[in-house]
Structure formats: structure tokens, C-alpha cells
XYZ file of C-alpha atoms in Angstrom:
688
model
C 0.000 0.000 0.000
C 1.239 3.587 -0.595
C 2.929 4.992 2.480
C 1.919 8.179 4.254
C -0.634 9.667 1.871
C -2.394 11.250 4.863
C 0.566 13.385 5.900
C 3.645 14.991 4.363
C 6.489 12.639 5.330
C 8.941 15.567 5.319
C 7.156 17.095 8.302
C 6.766 13.987 10.466
C 7.850 14.289 14.077
C 7.581 10.974 15.965
C 7.450 12.924 19.234
C 4.000 14.181 18.245
C 1.286 11.607 19.075
C -0.843 12.545 16.071
C 2.136 11.875 13.754
C 3.338 8.766 15.540
C 0.012 6.938 15.390
C -0.089 7.376 11.602
C 3.455 6.275 10.821
C 3.324 3.380 13.319
C 0.243 1.972 11.620
C 1.555 2.335 8.074
C 5.041 0.956 8.734
C 3.544 -2.024 10.563
C 1.198 -2.714 7.645
C 4.047 -2.440 5.112
C 6.211 -4.869 7.131
C 3.360 -7.399 7.389
C 2.590 -7.194 3.650
C 6.209 -7.689 2.633
C 6.724 -10.513 5.140
C 3.911 -12.525 3.556
C 5.721 -12.402 0.212
C 9.123 -12.986 1.752
C 8.059 -16.038 3.775
C 7.225 -17.930 0.590
C 10.911 -18.116 -0.267
C 12.399 -19.096 3.095
C 11.756 -22.809 2.562
C 13.385 -22.690 -0.887
C 16.474 -20.968 0.463
C 16.674 -23.490 3.312
C 16.543 -26.382 0.840
C 19.325 -24.821 -1.262
C 21.590 -24.401 1.743
C 20.883 -27.922 3.051
C 21.738 -29.300 -0.372
C 24.998 -27.342 -0.588
C 25.908 -28.440 2.937
C 25.149 -32.104 2.096
C 22.287 -32.275 4.608
C 19.403 -32.960 2.250
C 17.895 -36.470 2.401
C 17.887 -38.102 -1.076
C 14.574 -39.525 -2.289
C 13.669 -43.109 -1.301
C 16.470 -43.385 1.237
C 15.914 -45.613 4.263
C 15.582 -44.335 7.818
C 18.992 -45.835 8.568
C 20.520 -43.789 5.759
C 18.793 -40.654 7.010
C 20.203 -41.202 10.487
C 23.649 -41.724 8.997
C 23.378 -38.549 6.939
C 22.281 -36.523 9.951
C 25.186 -37.862 11.968
C 27.880 -37.507 9.297
C 27.028 -35.889 5.916
C 30.386 -37.024 4.490
C 29.352 -40.711 4.573
C 28.384 -42.547 1.383
C 24.710 -43.411 1.713
C 23.471 -46.989 1.482
C 19.900 -48.224 1.755
C 18.541 -51.431 3.326
C 18.940 -53.349 0.048
C 22.658 -52.586 -0.063
C 22.224 -50.026 -2.836
C 24.508 -47.021 -2.703
C 23.555 -43.429 -3.446
C 26.453 -41.242 -4.569
C 26.298 -37.470 -4.117
C 29.148 -35.642 -5.839
C 28.406 -31.997 -5.060
C 29.306 -30.306 -8.335
C 26.834 -27.511 -7.545
C 28.911 -26.301 -4.623
C 32.078 -26.654 -6.690
C 30.698 -24.599 -9.583
C 29.266 -21.923 -7.267
C 32.652 -21.699 -5.558
C 34.338 -21.291 -8.938
C 32.050 -18.364 -9.715
C 33.107 -16.635 -6.489
C 36.754 -17.350 -7.343
C 36.266 -15.680 -10.743
C 34.952 -12.620 -8.908
C 37.928 -12.385 -6.536
C 40.393 -12.705 -9.428
C 38.723 -9.930 -11.411
C 40.517 -6.642 -11.994
C 38.701 -3.800 -10.209
C 39.172 -0.215 -11.419
C 37.509 2.837 -9.858
C 36.716 5.541 -12.428
C 35.952 9.151 -11.482
C 35.397 11.123 -14.666
C 35.148 14.942 -14.431
C 32.949 16.841 -16.872
C 35.061 20.006 -16.689
C 38.822 20.671 -16.449
C 38.352 22.340 -13.037
C 37.329 18.986 -11.597
C 40.415 17.083 -12.750
C 42.328 17.393 -9.476
C 39.355 16.725 -7.248
C 38.516 13.696 -9.422
C 42.027 12.338 -8.854
C 41.775 12.861 -5.097
C 38.305 11.313 -4.956
C 39.480 8.281 -6.921
C 42.409 7.782 -4.526
C 40.170 8.116 -1.458
C 37.630 5.630 -2.836
C 40.404 3.130 -3.541
C 41.941 3.680 -0.093
C 38.586 3.145 1.662
C 37.986 -0.120 -0.184
C 41.535 -1.302 0.490
C 41.579 -0.263 4.163
C 38.315 -2.050 4.929
C 39.228 -4.998 2.675
C 35.716 -4.749 1.256
C 36.195 -7.367 -1.448
C 37.003 -10.086 1.098
C 34.876 -9.053 4.092
C 31.718 -8.025 2.230
C 31.586 -8.517 -1.524
C 32.812 -12.093 -1.619
C 29.963 -13.077 0.740
C 27.514 -11.072 -1.398
C 28.507 -12.906 -4.596
C 28.376 -16.252 -2.758
C 24.833 -15.497 -1.581
C 23.883 -14.321 -5.060
C 24.839 -17.605 -6.743
C 23.708 -19.872 -3.862
C 20.308 -18.297 -3.115
C 19.862 -15.857 -6.013
C 20.058 -12.750 -3.805
C 22.247 -11.080 -1.213
C 22.501 -7.492 0.006
C 25.160 -5.004 0.979
C 24.612 -1.913 3.115
C 26.685 1.274 2.962
C 26.030 4.007 5.505
C 27.736 6.615 7.657
C 27.915 6.453 11.446
C 29.197 9.654 13.104
C 29.754 7.781 16.391
C 32.202 5.092 15.341
C 35.466 7.024 14.914
C 37.498 8.121 17.933
C 38.601 11.257 16.071
C 35.016 12.575 15.992
C 34.969 12.321 12.207
C 32.639 9.329 11.963
C 33.182 6.369 9.696
C 31.689 4.604 6.681
C 29.859 1.384 7.547
C 30.019 -1.423 4.984
C 28.132 -4.661 5.728
C 26.869 -7.760 3.922
C 23.265 -8.677 4.718
C 21.544 -12.016 4.160
C 18.573 -12.145 1.809
C 16.588 -13.560 4.751
C 17.032 -10.317 6.694
C 15.757 -7.827 4.082
C 12.033 -7.430 3.397
C 11.413 -5.926 -0.046
C 8.376 -4.087 -1.390
C 6.023 -6.931 -2.327
C 4.827 -5.044 -5.421
C 8.292 -4.692 -6.963
C 8.660 -6.422 -10.323
C 11.763 -5.011 -12.041
C 15.292 -6.455 -11.981
C 17.369 -5.357 -8.973
C 14.051 -4.313 -7.340
C 14.642 -0.999 -9.107
C 10.961 -0.043 -8.754
C 10.720 -0.816 -5.034
C 9.139 1.836 -2.861
C 10.668 0.526 0.349
C 12.811 -2.101 1.966
C 13.351 -3.111 5.582
C 16.219 -4.858 7.340
C 15.473 -7.036 10.363
C 18.126 -6.926 13.094
C 18.367 -9.235 16.102
C 20.059 -7.281 18.895
C 20.952 -8.314 22.425
C 18.869 -6.561 25.080
C 21.793 -4.657 26.616
C 22.987 -3.501 23.189
C 19.448 -2.477 22.202
C 19.112 -0.431 25.403
C 22.370 1.364 24.687
C 21.508 1.918 21.014
C 17.948 3.169 21.551
C 18.973 5.535 24.346
C 20.196 7.968 21.666
C 16.541 8.354 20.612
C 15.339 9.071 24.127
C 14.095 5.533 24.891
C 14.517 4.467 28.516
C 15.859 0.937 29.256
C 12.710 -0.165 31.121
C 10.563 0.700 28.068
C 12.276 -1.950 25.900
C 10.734 -5.431 25.817
C 12.406 -8.594 24.538
C 10.866 -10.693 21.747
C 11.462 -13.735 19.503
C 10.200 -12.192 16.254
C 13.462 -12.644 14.380
C 13.817 -16.347 15.240
C 10.152 -17.129 14.679
C 10.141 -15.470 11.300
C 13.265 -17.149 9.949
C 11.945 -20.637 10.773
C 15.472 -21.977 10.858
C 16.974 -22.550 14.313
C 20.747 -22.801 14.245
C 22.859 -24.367 16.963
C 24.101 -21.045 18.292
C 20.531 -19.717 18.586
C 19.694 -22.160 21.393
C 20.355 -19.795 24.260
C 18.700 -18.192 27.241
C 19.954 -14.731 26.243
C 17.310 -12.082 25.599
C 16.994 -10.295 22.266
C 15.116 -7.412 20.683
C 14.053 -7.231 17.032
C 14.509 -3.879 15.281
C 13.230 -3.029 11.804
C 15.482 -0.613 9.885
C 12.880 0.758 7.506
C 13.506 3.005 4.501
C 11.192 4.241 1.794
C 10.861 6.876 -0.899
C 8.125 9.327 -1.878
C 7.769 11.874 -4.640
C 6.608 15.446 -4.006
C 5.921 18.339 -6.342
C 7.860 21.487 -5.550
C 7.448 25.062 -6.762
C 10.752 26.638 -7.763
C 11.001 30.427 -8.070
C 13.547 31.249 -10.763
C 14.724 34.867 -10.212
C 17.354 37.192 -11.637
C 19.502 38.732 -8.899
C 21.693 40.733 -11.251
C 25.185 39.688 -12.232
C 25.970 36.711 -10.044
C 29.559 35.733 -9.215
C 28.587 32.155 -8.440
C 25.844 29.563 -8.423
C 26.346 29.038 -4.681
C 24.893 30.861 -1.689
C 25.095 30.478 2.088
C 21.950 30.301 4.216
C 21.458 31.621 7.772
C 22.841 28.380 9.236
C 26.029 28.654 7.211
C 25.137 25.778 4.854
C 26.130 26.063 1.225
C 23.252 25.888 -1.253
C 22.987 26.055 -5.018
C 21.115 29.079 -6.427
C 19.709 29.784 -9.873
C 19.574 32.893 -12.033
C 17.249 34.144 -14.773
C 13.841 35.721 -15.086
C 11.308 35.425 -12.285
C 9.102 32.435 -13.063
C 7.495 29.636 -11.045
C 8.362 26.075 -12.070
C 6.725 22.965 -10.623
C 9.048 19.981 -10.502
C 8.845 16.500 -9.039
C 11.467 15.561 -6.514
C 11.997 12.141 -4.984
C 12.736 12.059 -1.263
C 14.171 9.113 0.637
C 13.361 8.509 4.303
C 14.660 6.215 7.028
C 12.934 5.012 10.178
C 13.535 2.584 13.054
C 10.574 0.502 14.174
C 9.989 -1.952 17.026
C 6.797 -3.911 17.627
C 6.551 -2.700 21.236
C 7.854 0.851 20.902
C 6.539 1.676 17.448
C 8.555 4.180 15.399
C 11.395 5.605 17.486
C 13.191 7.483 14.706
C 12.255 9.085 11.379
C 14.070 11.542 9.113
C 14.903 12.404 5.520
C 17.805 10.356 4.181
C 20.329 12.937 2.999
C 22.065 10.402 0.760
C 19.101 10.543 -1.621
C 19.001 6.802 -2.317
C 18.503 3.463 -0.590
C 21.510 2.437 1.471
C 21.022 -1.245 0.570
C 22.193 -2.672 -2.744
C 20.995 -6.062 -4.050
C 23.411 -8.570 -5.528
C 20.819 -9.890 -7.933
C 21.183 -13.099 -9.955
C 18.921 -14.193 -12.821
C 15.712 -12.155 -13.122
C 12.449 -14.116 -13.077
C 9.588 -12.843 -15.200
C 7.062 -14.944 -13.314
C 8.410 -14.972 -9.752
C 9.183 -12.316 -7.167
C 12.743 -13.290 -6.222
C 15.649 -13.737 -8.648
C 16.594 -17.277 -9.663
C 19.664 -18.831 -8.045
C 22.334 -20.812 -9.858
C 21.562 -23.562 -7.355
C 18.058 -23.843 -8.855
C 19.489 -24.831 -12.251
C 22.462 -26.810 -10.995
C 20.631 -28.807 -8.322
C 18.461 -30.653 -10.836
C 21.389 -31.446 -13.099
C 23.474 -32.480 -10.109
C 20.736 -34.888 -8.937
C 20.623 -36.455 -12.403
C 24.408 -36.716 -12.319
C 24.236 -38.384 -8.889
C 21.606 -40.875 -10.057
C 23.677 -41.785 -13.099
C 26.748 -42.331 -10.930
C 24.749 -44.410 -8.453
C 23.298 -46.546 -11.259
C 26.776 -46.870 -12.753
C 28.162 -48.115 -9.432
C 25.321 -50.632 -9.031
C 25.804 -51.843 -12.615
C 29.540 -52.330 -12.163
C 29.031 -54.130 -8.842
C 26.584 -56.492 -10.461
C 28.756 -57.169 -13.513
C 31.861 -57.743 -11.392
C 30.261 -60.563 -9.356
C 31.441 -64.130 -9.851
C 28.426 -66.464 -10.104
C 29.092 -70.105 -9.328
C 28.008 -72.842 -11.731
C 25.981 -75.489 -9.861
C 23.890 -78.520 -10.799
C 20.109 -78.614 -10.586
C 20.070 -80.523 -7.322
C 22.255 -77.958 -5.614
C 20.214 -75.102 -7.095
C 16.935 -76.516 -5.795
C 18.427 -77.011 -2.343
C 20.319 -73.735 -1.993
C 18.398 -71.353 -4.287
C 17.644 -68.781 -1.571
C 21.238 -68.731 -0.352
C 22.578 -68.405 -3.889
C 20.178 -65.564 -4.745
C 21.266 -63.706 -1.628
C 24.924 -64.173 -2.562
C 24.310 -62.898 -6.085
C 22.420 -59.879 -4.752
C 25.069 -58.872 -2.231
C 28.206 -60.080 -3.953
C 29.173 -62.115 -0.906
C 30.876 -65.520 -1.128
C 29.864 -68.836 0.517
C 31.229 -72.420 0.423
C 29.601 -74.578 -2.246
C 31.114 -77.703 -3.790
C 30.430 -79.645 -6.952
C 32.105 -83.054 -7.121
C 34.381 -81.945 -4.312
C 35.654 -78.859 -6.229
C 34.700 -75.205 -6.183
C 33.630 -74.056 -9.626
C 32.946 -70.482 -10.651
C 32.505 -68.526 -13.858
C 33.128 -64.840 -14.616
C 30.519 -62.918 -16.585
C 31.990 -59.431 -17.245
C 30.003 -57.284 -19.659
C 30.962 -54.012 -21.276
C 29.242 -50.834 -20.089
C 26.731 -49.662 -22.727
C 28.119 -46.680 -24.738
C 24.790 -44.836 -24.470
C 25.079 -44.888 -20.688
C 28.578 -43.361 -20.790
C 27.405 -40.716 -23.262
C 24.580 -39.746 -20.912
C 27.036 -39.343 -18.043
C 29.313 -37.107 -20.148
C 26.384 -35.015 -21.400
C 25.150 -34.429 -17.851
C 28.579 -33.375 -16.635
C 28.954 -31.034 -19.639
C 25.554 -29.463 -18.864
C 26.710 -28.818 -15.288
C 29.832 -27.100 -16.569
C 27.914 -24.982 -19.074
C 25.742 -23.671 -16.240
C 28.831 -22.326 -14.458
C 30.340 -18.862 -14.719
C 33.279 -19.788 -16.951
C 34.981 -22.967 -18.034
C 37.167 -24.462 -20.735
C 34.646 -25.637 -23.381
C 37.028 -28.155 -24.990
C 38.217 -29.616 -21.686
C 41.921 -29.521 -22.526
C 41.539 -31.623 -25.678
C 43.763 -29.419 -27.826
C 45.388 -30.341 -31.172
C 48.589 -32.356 -31.278
C 51.698 -30.176 -31.099
C 53.006 -32.037 -34.143
C 50.257 -30.350 -36.170
C 50.145 -26.960 -34.396
C 52.840 -24.975 -32.626
C 52.850 -24.909 -28.837
C 52.172 -21.165 -28.933
C 49.092 -21.653 -31.118
C 47.726 -24.227 -28.687
C 48.411 -21.883 -25.742
C 46.519 -19.092 -27.512
C 43.602 -21.444 -28.188
C 43.515 -22.501 -24.541
C 43.504 -18.903 -23.287
C 40.773 -17.878 -25.744
C 38.618 -20.809 -24.585
C 38.212 -19.345 -21.090
C 35.449 -16.761 -21.410
C 32.856 -15.399 -18.991
C 29.356 -16.772 -19.254
C 26.085 -14.852 -19.139
C 24.858 -11.917 -17.115
C 26.803 -12.148 -13.858
C 29.562 -9.750 -14.862
C 27.042 -6.993 -15.585
C 25.024 -7.654 -12.413
C 28.036 -7.662 -10.092
C 29.454 -4.554 -11.767
C 26.106 -2.796 -11.277
C 26.039 -3.628 -7.551
C 29.651 -2.582 -6.950
C 29.119 0.696 -8.827
C 26.018 1.508 -6.750
C 28.012 0.913 -3.558
C 30.854 3.143 -4.737
C 28.443 5.953 -5.591
C 27.012 5.670 -2.082
C 30.510 6.014 -0.630
C 31.058 9.072 -2.830
C 27.823 10.669 -1.567
C 28.868 10.012 2.027
C 32.217 11.680 1.314
C 30.504 14.709 -0.231
C 28.071 15.130 2.684
C 30.028 14.193 5.789
C 33.761 14.513 5.129
C 35.032 17.710 6.737
C 38.146 19.655 5.743
C 39.991 17.913 8.577
C 38.901 14.543 7.161
C 40.150 15.480 3.687
C 43.491 16.469 5.199
C 43.620 13.082 6.892
C 42.727 11.044 3.814
C 45.281 12.953 1.722
C 47.884 11.959 4.332
C 49.243 15.494 4.602
C 48.907 18.758 6.539
C 46.914 21.790 5.472
C 50.030 23.979 5.377
C 51.774 21.762 2.805
C 51.684 22.525 -0.872
C 50.381 19.115 -1.885
C 47.209 19.580 0.169
C 44.230 20.358 -2.086
C 41.161 21.779 -0.276
C 38.108 19.607 -1.003
C 34.520 20.477 -0.074
C 36.020 23.385 1.842
C 34.772 26.895 2.630
C 37.312 29.704 3.125
C 36.911 33.399 3.824
C 38.709 35.541 1.305
C 41.500 36.203 3.837
C 41.910 32.477 4.502
C 42.030 31.818 0.764
C 44.780 34.370 0.232
C 46.686 32.972 3.222
C 46.460 29.437 1.809
C 47.816 30.595 -1.569
C 50.634 32.647 -0.045
C 51.683 29.955 2.447
C 51.918 27.356 -0.285
C 53.305 29.776 -2.907
C 50.508 28.995 -5.357
C 49.512 31.289 -8.183
C 45.835 32.248 -7.848
C 45.082 32.180 -11.574
C 46.748 28.800 -12.038
C 44.992 27.369 -8.958
C 41.563 28.506 -10.161
C 42.223 27.028 -13.618
C 42.906 23.613 -12.048
C 40.305 23.657 -9.261
C 36.616 24.449 -8.869
C 36.616 27.761 -6.947
C 33.236 29.433 -6.338
C 32.878 32.959 -4.917
C 29.894 33.467 -2.608
C 28.661 36.585 -0.818
C 27.164 35.905 2.625
C 24.620 37.237 3.208
C 23.639 37.604 -0.478
C 23.927 41.144 -1.847
C 20.887 43.002 -3.133
C 22.826 45.299 -5.455
C 25.732 44.748 -7.801
C 29.146 46.009 -6.663
C 32.389 45.932 -8.637
C 34.692 43.257 -7.242
C 37.677 44.530 -5.302
C 39.804 42.979 -2.573
C 38.460 45.561 -0.097
C 34.825 44.839 -0.978
C 35.518 41.103 -0.693
C 36.697 41.494 2.904
C 34.010 44.016 3.871
C 31.163 41.895 2.472
C 32.261 38.653 4.121
C 33.125 37.019 0.818
C 33.336 33.232 1.080
C 34.886 30.773 -1.306
C 33.624 27.241 -1.834
C 36.571 25.193 -3.104
C 36.145 21.880 -4.895
C 32.588 21.124 -3.681
C 31.394 17.556 -4.033
C 27.880 16.225 -4.448
C 25.650 16.444 -7.500
C 27.050 19.866 -8.381
C 30.552 18.509 -8.855
C 29.634 17.112 -12.279
C 31.595 13.897 -11.830
C 30.613 10.384 -12.855
C 31.655 7.626 -10.455
C 31.723 4.067 -11.755
C 33.503 0.745 -11.374
C 35.068 -1.110 -14.276
C 35.115 -4.766 -13.339
C 37.167 -6.930 -15.689
C 36.423 -10.575 -14.910
C 38.446 -11.490 -17.975
C 41.664 -9.835 -16.765
C 43.438 -13.140 -16.135
C 42.630 -14.407 -19.605
C 43.584 -11.082 -21.191
C 46.893 -11.036 -19.320
C 47.723 -14.562 -20.466
C 46.641 -13.738 -24.015
C 48.873 -10.647 -24.061
C 51.782 -12.712 -22.771
C 51.287 -15.375 -25.449
C 51.104 -12.762 -28.195
C 54.239 -11.110 -26.847
C 56.106 -14.406 -26.976
C 55.028 -14.935 -30.581
C 56.220 -11.431 -31.498
C 59.491 -12.057 -29.655
C 60.203 -15.221 -31.644
C 59.580 -13.324 -34.876
C 61.868 -10.468 -33.792
C 58.991 -7.955 -33.781
C 59.359 -6.632 -30.224
C 62.389 -4.994 -28.534
C 63.946 -6.371 -25.365
C 62.622 -3.697 -23.025
C 59.000 -4.098 -24.175
C 59.270 -7.867 -23.863
C 60.557 -7.651 -20.279
C 57.803 -5.179 -19.366
C 55.176 -7.574 -20.725
C 56.631 -10.281 -18.485
C 56.117 -8.006 -15.482
C 59.738 -7.057 -14.732
C 60.659 -3.642 -13.337
C 63.883 -1.648 -14.004
C 64.130 -3.299 -17.405
C 66.789 -0.875 -18.682
C 69.085 -1.726 -15.770
C 68.550 -5.433 -16.467
C 69.424 -4.963 -20.138
C 72.557 -2.937 -19.262
C 73.876 -5.647 -16.944
C 73.194 -8.361 -19.512
C 74.996 -6.347 -22.207
C 78.000 -5.823 -19.910
C 78.140 -9.538 -19.156
C 77.847 -10.409 -22.842
C 80.623 -7.932 -23.689
C 82.961 -9.555 -21.153
C 82.137 -13.004 -22.502
C 82.751 -11.825 -26.066
C 86.145 -10.283 -25.174
C 87.198 -13.474 -23.388
C 86.079 -15.568 -26.347
C 88.104 -13.391 -28.754
C 91.259 -13.718 -26.594
C 90.939 -17.518 -26.311
C 90.366 -17.885 -30.038
C 93.591 -15.857 -30.652
C 95.701 -18.676 -29.253
C 98.227 -19.046 -26.380
C 100.399 -16.167 -27.543
C 97.523 -13.668 -27.397
C 96.468 -14.968 -23.993
C 100.048 -14.530 -22.653
C 100.319 -11.023 -24.147
C 97.024 -9.949 -22.561
C 98.075 -11.325 -19.171
C 101.379 -9.383 -19.329
C 99.496 -6.208 -20.238
C 97.117 -6.674 -17.307
C 100.032 -7.072 -14.853
C 101.758 -3.910 -16.144
C 98.474 -2.004 -15.905
C 97.985 -3.088 -12.280
C 101.592 -2.004 -11.378
C 101.034 1.445 -12.890
C 97.797 1.845 -10.921
C 99.569 0.928 -7.651
C 102.324 3.545 -8.302
C 99.691 6.201 -8.957
C 97.976 5.423 -5.661
C 101.287 5.628 -3.744
C 102.194 9.009 -5.235
C 98.871 10.667 -4.440
C 99.369 13.930 -2.393
C 98.747 13.531 1.332
C 95.560 15.079 2.722
C 95.795 18.340 4.683
C 97.112 17.745 8.230
C 98.879 14.450 7.424
C 102.623 13.664 7.044
C 104.309 11.031 4.880
C 106.661 8.439 6.386
C 108.096 5.900 3.970
C 105.202 4.651 1.853
C 102.562 5.361 4.534
C 100.489 8.440 5.266
C 100.118 9.125 8.984
C 97.600 11.385 10.688
C 99.162 14.538 12.246
């Protein structure tokens, strides 16, 4: 249902009873609606995870086999009739390979400025984004789990937010978390890929009572007002071992939604404006427009966040300054008929079961064909038929004589070719469903027909990404990076920018970012760092602002700038910075690197590439120094070879020349003038 049509969400104050009763009712209804849709998928996700963890009971297995599986999933299962069921978990293997492809991908952060003035700030922003991801090790701690959840269950979430309370330096910190698909309720009416048309989402959090009391105290909630509950456990319907506890917990719903409002913009001409920025009464920088006085109605989308508890109701509500949802879905294959995306496990599980059945049938067939039936006469058969049948069924041996001798015959049959073809086809289908694989399975041409280099090139070209995953993961990672950029633009202070640039504000290499200076401070910064004003303003986005705004036009002078409290906004971030932030994710980087190396080797053999370029392609550094040392060594070897080839007389002559040269050098060293303050005695120089 549409949220908050009875009241303007921008004006809600949860401290007012008339507001609180409305938002409590509507958030509760939205949570209940979305839970009904979400609950339909919990059983499916549970079955996927049980299958991947080898805990699912195969069909038609005996109770003994079920007990064995529950006790030790690694055991080979056998039913009461001595039939084995093989489970070779290729699904888990292929899903793991997909995650490995992700971790080996080459990640590049791109920050592209639209104007030359943004070039420096784009470079700084790019470095900061890379440093944040590296410092928090996001690809290992968060994104790897997100991709694993995406392929296993079809969906996983990440959350990027800013918490001003987490950093000891009072600067706050960026929070980056991975969130299970079970914990995020999504708008039940969403139908587009990535839930792009969702109006809301809600994260369920299970928090210990003491932690909940501490956390909710910031919103004015007293400890005795907080009641414990089991909502989280009851909803998830999956009790894990570590959930069996007497500890008390509280369930919180981190709710966020969006609404669109029509706004009237007054477009006025304030004369010749020095900037598109102004400063309001609170000192905040705002964008201003210029032109004729007209009223324009525009739609603007607002994002809101709230915290809800079943006992307390809504304890917090405000506009989300980031202007987008803080949760990003890692979304697998889109379903046109279902609500949730389709997991790789959905496709692979069926193929894997067929593969397991074929292997189990193959094992039973081989066991039967490898048995050694015993040839007996009719009298023995009629007397021991039951015993013989049992032996044939189980493959066990028993004493049986004919004329005082044991007789047996071997009946070994070939495995039908059609059966083997079916097994190979099933395994190939499993591979094709994976992220990437070698389509020709290493069966490359004979090196007698093709060169080794040609075969290497063919092998490298065979490894190519499959399907949509590259685009979907790149989309998610780019959305996260844009969120980090928005957090930087809103919450990073000048002190924080100094810190992330690893420098001090009085050093020349410090570039002010998202910074406001008075005109005096601006001049002081330029003079201290010996920077030319014209050059600085060509390379940076410098905006002059009068605070408070002037009503009449005045010619710009240094005196008027000081008298009118002129401010300068330097390198502002946010939407006004005209920069595009994106992630280029090359999952094919390994293949491309190997392909480049193979091509380089081919060019090297043909003499088409110089030594330094060849060494660079191999990944060596200081290639010119390496080449110089090799050339020196080769020169020495060549000189020695020439002397030896000249015969004994040339060798003797060279040796005599070397001895004379060494004697001359020793005489020169002995006749060097003594340093100041030293005296010569014999052949030695003594200190005075």
C-alpha cells in the first residue's frame, strides 16, 4: 500500500502523538505485507543451503541412511537393500568457482570529471575511494559473501552508511556490511530487476537486550521501556545451533522508503551573479539559480529512514540525505514470473541430482557385472536357491562344492556406450551452467600439427565469462561506490580530507576539497603554499559566494571582498561537482593477461618486439638496468672468447698487459698527495 498519503512525510515528528500513530500503523502494515511475500521463499532458500551443505535427504532413502546422513554428511549413503547413493556436489564446486572468478577480477575505480576544473578533485576522490575499499578490505569481508549469496540463493545485500559515532577522532566512519537475503524485506509489489521499482525495503536486526538499550537511548528511549521478543527467530523458521540460548533479544526493523513530491521553484534574476552558490542563515552552502522570475513545478523524490519496534513503534524518522537506498541487491537471474531472482543452485541442483543418479546406477551396474556367479547342478540349485540368490544380490561368497571342487565362472560385460554418453552429457551441462569454463576440456590439437604457442593461444581464448553475472556484479559494486562518494561529499570535513590525503593543510600538496574559506583564509592558503591564484583557479573548482547575499551589484575589489564577508567554496562535491563515479570490473583480466603474454612471446620469436617491451610484458621492473647488466656480461664473454680464439700467444700477451696495468695503478695510488694535516713516512700516510 502507498505509504503516508495522509501526511507529508517531510514534516513527520515521531514525538507528536498525532504523527506517531499514523506512521506506526503504516510501517507495521508495510512490514506485514512484505513478510507474507518474503516467507514464501524461506523454505526454498533453506533447501538450497541444506543441499549445498550435504544435509538434504535423497529420495527413497531408508531411515537408517537418514540417520547416517544426519550424523555424518560425508558418509556414502546406502539403503537397506545394499544399494549405494552417490552425491558428488558439483553444484557447490561450480558456485565456488564463480566466487573465485569474482575475486580474481581486476577492479578499477573511475571518477570522470565533466570540466577541467574537476580534474584534481577527481584524482583525489578516486584515490580516497580506492583507499577506503583497500583499508576495509571490502572485497574479502563483504563482496565475496555477497557474490556467494547471489549464486547460492539468487540474492544477497550489501549496506553502505555513515555512522558519526564510530570514529574516535570525531569524524565518523563509513559502515560497509553484507546482509543475508533472509534479513531484508522488499516491497512486495516490486517487479523489475534489482528491485529498481521498489518503494521501500526493511532490514530485520536481532540485537541483544543490553545492546538495544544502549543503542535506543540515543533516541530518548529508557531501558525499562524496551521489551524482549522472539520475532526474528520465529520469522526465519530456521533454528541454528548457536541460537539455542537463554539470552534475551530485541528485534529492530530498519525501515527506509521513498516518496515523490511536487515542488514550486522560483527562478529569479539577482543581477550579475559571481557564483551559483549561496550560504543560508545556518552557514550551509546551497545552489542558487539565475534568470527571469518564473514559477516552475518539478517532481522531486525524497528518501526517508525510520527505526521501528513492535513494542515501541517508530522511534526514529528523518529524511535520508544520501538521496538513495543504502542497501544494494546482488541480484542473480531475473524471473519474469516470480518475485525473487533465480539462483544458480536452482538450475544446478536438478542437473546435479541427475548426475548423482547416473553415478549411483553406474556403481550398481559395475558391482553387479563384477560378481562371480558359481556354476551349480540342478540338485544344488533346488536345495540352496535362496542362499545363492542372496549371494548374487550382495556379492558375498559362501562355500559350495560340486564333485568336491569349487567351480565359478566370470561374466563381465561391457558398459553400454549410451550410458557413458549420458554421463558425459550431464557433466557437460553442469559445466555450461557455471560462470566460466574451458569448453574443450583440454583436448587441444597435437603439437606435431600446431605450434605450442598456437595451442596456448587457443587454450587462453577458450576461457570466457558466461552470461549476465559480470554486468550484475558490476552494477552492484558501482552503486556501492556511488554511495561512498555521496557520504564523502556530505560528511567529510576539511579535517577529514586532510587526513585522507595523508598530509597537513600547510603543505603545498594539500588540495582543499569540499572546503569553505573566507577571502583572507584563501589568500593565506595561496601565499603559504606559494601557489599562483590564476593557475589554482584554472585547475580547481573555486566558487565565490557573498554571505549574506547582496541586493545590489558592486564591482569586485579585494576591499569589498573582505568588507562583504566574501566566502569561497573550493572543490565542492555532491551532484554539483559534475563527476561520474563508476567501477570497471574486468572478470576477464586473467585471460587477457595470459593472451597478451602469449602474443608477446610470438612477437618475440619473430623479432617484432624490442627487449625492453618484452621484459615489461613479463612483469619485470627496471628493465633498462637489467638490459645494461646483460649487455656488460655479454661484452665480457665476447672479449674473453676473442682472446681464447687468438691462441696461447695472445692470452700470454694480454696477461702481461694486465700485470703492467695493475703495477702502474699501484704507483699512482702511492704518489697521491697527502691530505691536509697528514705527514708522509716511507710509503705510509700518517695522521698529524
